[in-house]
Amino acid sequence: MRNVKWTSLFSLMLVFVLVLAACSSDSESGEGGNEDEKNDSEEQVTIVYARGMDATKATDKIIEAFEEKHPNINVEFREMPSDSGAQHDAYVTSLNGKSSEIDVMDLDVVWPAEFAQAGYVMALDRFIQKDGIELSEYNEGAVSAANFNGKQWAMPKFIDAGMLFYRTDIVEEGNVPKTWDELLTKAGELQGEKNTKFGYLMQAKQYEGLVTNAVEYIASYGGQIVDENGEVVVNSPEAIKGIKKMVEVANAGFVPENITTFTEPESHTSFIEGESPFIRNWPYQYALANDKEQSEIVGNVGVAPLPEGDAGSAAALGGWMSAINAYSEHPKEAWEFLKFMTGPEGQKISAIHGGLAPTIPSLFDDEEVLEANPFFKEEGFVNALDNAVSRPVVPNYPEISEIIQIEISKAITGKVTAEEAAQNMQTKIEEAMQ
Ligand code: GLC
């Protein structure tokens, strides 16, 4: 009797287990995800997510929210160098060695073509189709920046545009500099107010951020590096004017003497420690400056478009997108995480806790997002995002970037004139693009 009972209970359980297994394998068959032959939906899987240093709490919050929804997937955060170029080189070394160590990684907006062509990342189209992700709900430019040879290699996570941040307790309203020349005057006048050490902070180290700063000066005077037809046009009077202004600002008495060692972290740290009335940085600066645990200037931060040159104000287009390592051993779980992080929930967390501008335009109407980032609805910000200037879009971008970095650095340190820098960039970029 006892035995009979146990046998029937056992067979009942077996049936239950089989039904469950059938259901879960049903939901996993179909398009995509068939690299993972085994049915591991309940198996504990750890994936590695890599991105540059996050000075805000956004990454931790995203991982926390994701793991809560997916108890069987652990996400391990691998912090990469914050310098975009150094981060790029670390990925290239790892992926050239076909390493499966990283599953999901963030790509700078200037890398997808290169990574796709090198076979480092997986095409996401079948996942996108399978889960019915509507790319039309995303910012068109951000989507197309990750589209190469007709395939989608990454999902856009946030857009960056260079902005001017200022101390509202030092700079009176209506007194925010509108032009580079006004900035030169005001940064000089305000240096020292409220114990500030400097007047202006920017990124002038020889690295990717220098290129974005240079693009802004050049474009604000009407110049371009490569035009819409792919012609190199940097040796122009407009571009030269822009380079000259950049050299003038970087050498002004009110910027830190070692400004040529400044990337984003050096400049944002100085700003949140109350050392400068002005800084050029990306939108995350706002959330960071209002983070009580890190900042001494909470509640005293304003945002404005970057100063104008002869041709107006120009912001460089930046931003990051998430991709899956082509050699990942957990593509399904990697996709689940990527989908969450770049989807509305993940982007909302990024916007609220990281101050990052979403690539899903509807999030700009979200009350909580706006409460955390009131400037998201200001005309100046919307215009800066809409008109942000791209860096050259080419698969050998790192080579082009290096040429720009070297020549602009030389101009800032007085080794070449602005004219010579423009001429050298023209010749070298032309050669590199052949
Ligand atoms: C920001 C931008 C990125 C850019 C980098 C330069 O992270 O989003 O596109 O390359 O800054 O430092």
PDB file of C-alpha atoms and ligand atoms in Angstrom, residues 82 84 108-110 158 160 207-210 212 264 282 317-320 391, ligand 1:
ATOM      1  CA  SER A  82      36.951  54.965 -18.469  1.00  0.00           C
ATOM      2  CA  SER A  84      37.113  55.207 -24.457  1.00  0.00           C
ATOM      3  CA  ASP A 108      31.101  53.693 -27.960  1.00  0.00           C
ATOM      4  CA  VAL A 109      28.988  55.095 -30.786  1.00  0.00           C
ATOM      5  CA  VAL A 110      32.090  55.231 -33.010  1.00  0.00           C
ATOM      6  CA  PHE A 158      22.004  56.404 -24.230  1.00  0.00           C
ATOM      7  CA  ASP A 160      25.531  61.956 -25.238  1.00  0.00           C
ATOM      8  CA  TYR A 207      42.518  60.589 -26.037  1.00  0.00           C
ATOM      9  CA  GLU A 208      39.066  60.174 -27.580  1.00  0.00           C
ATOM     10  CA  GLY A 209      37.491  62.914 -25.495  1.00  0.00           C
ATOM     11  CA  LEU A 210      39.884  65.426 -27.042  1.00  0.00           C
ATOM     12  CA  THR A 212      34.883  65.332 -29.171  1.00  0.00           C
ATOM     13  CA  GLU A 264      36.048  63.052 -17.913  1.00  0.00           C
ATOM     14  CA  TRP A 282      28.248  65.037 -20.993  1.00  0.00           C
ATOM     15  CA  LEU A 317      27.435  63.382 -30.611  1.00  0.00           C
ATOM     16  CA  GLY A 318      28.437  60.645 -28.234  1.00  0.00           C
ATOM     17  CA  GLY A 319      26.690  57.734 -26.665  1.00  0.00           C
ATOM     18  CA  TRP A 320      26.950  54.054 -25.960  1.00  0.00           C
ATOM     19  CA  ARG A 391      32.622  62.083 -35.613  1.00  0.00           C
TER      20      ARG A 391
HETATM   21  C1  GLC B   1      31.497  59.876 -23.849  1.00  0.00           C
HETATM   22  C2  GLC B   1      30.748  59.699 -25.155  1.00  0.00           C
HETATM   23  C3  GLC B   1      31.549  58.906 -26.136  1.00  0.00           C
HETATM   24  C4  GLC B   1      32.895  59.564 -26.323  1.00  0.00           C
HETATM   25  C5  GLC B   1      33.620  59.706 -25.005  1.00  0.00           C
HETATM   26  C6  GLC B   1      34.892  60.498 -25.162  1.00  0.00           C
HETATM   27  O1  GLC B   1      31.595  58.673 -23.196  1.00  0.00           O
HETATM   28  O2  GLC B   1      29.505  59.075 -24.948  1.00  0.00           O
HETATM   29  O3  GLC B   1      30.860  58.790 -27.353  1.00  0.00           O
HETATM   30  O4  GLC B   1      33.685  58.865 -27.250  1.00  0.00           O
HETATM   31  O5  GLC B   1      32.794  60.377 -24.077  1.00  0.00           O
HETATM   32  O6  GLC B   1      35.599  60.599 -23.989  1.00  0.00           O
END
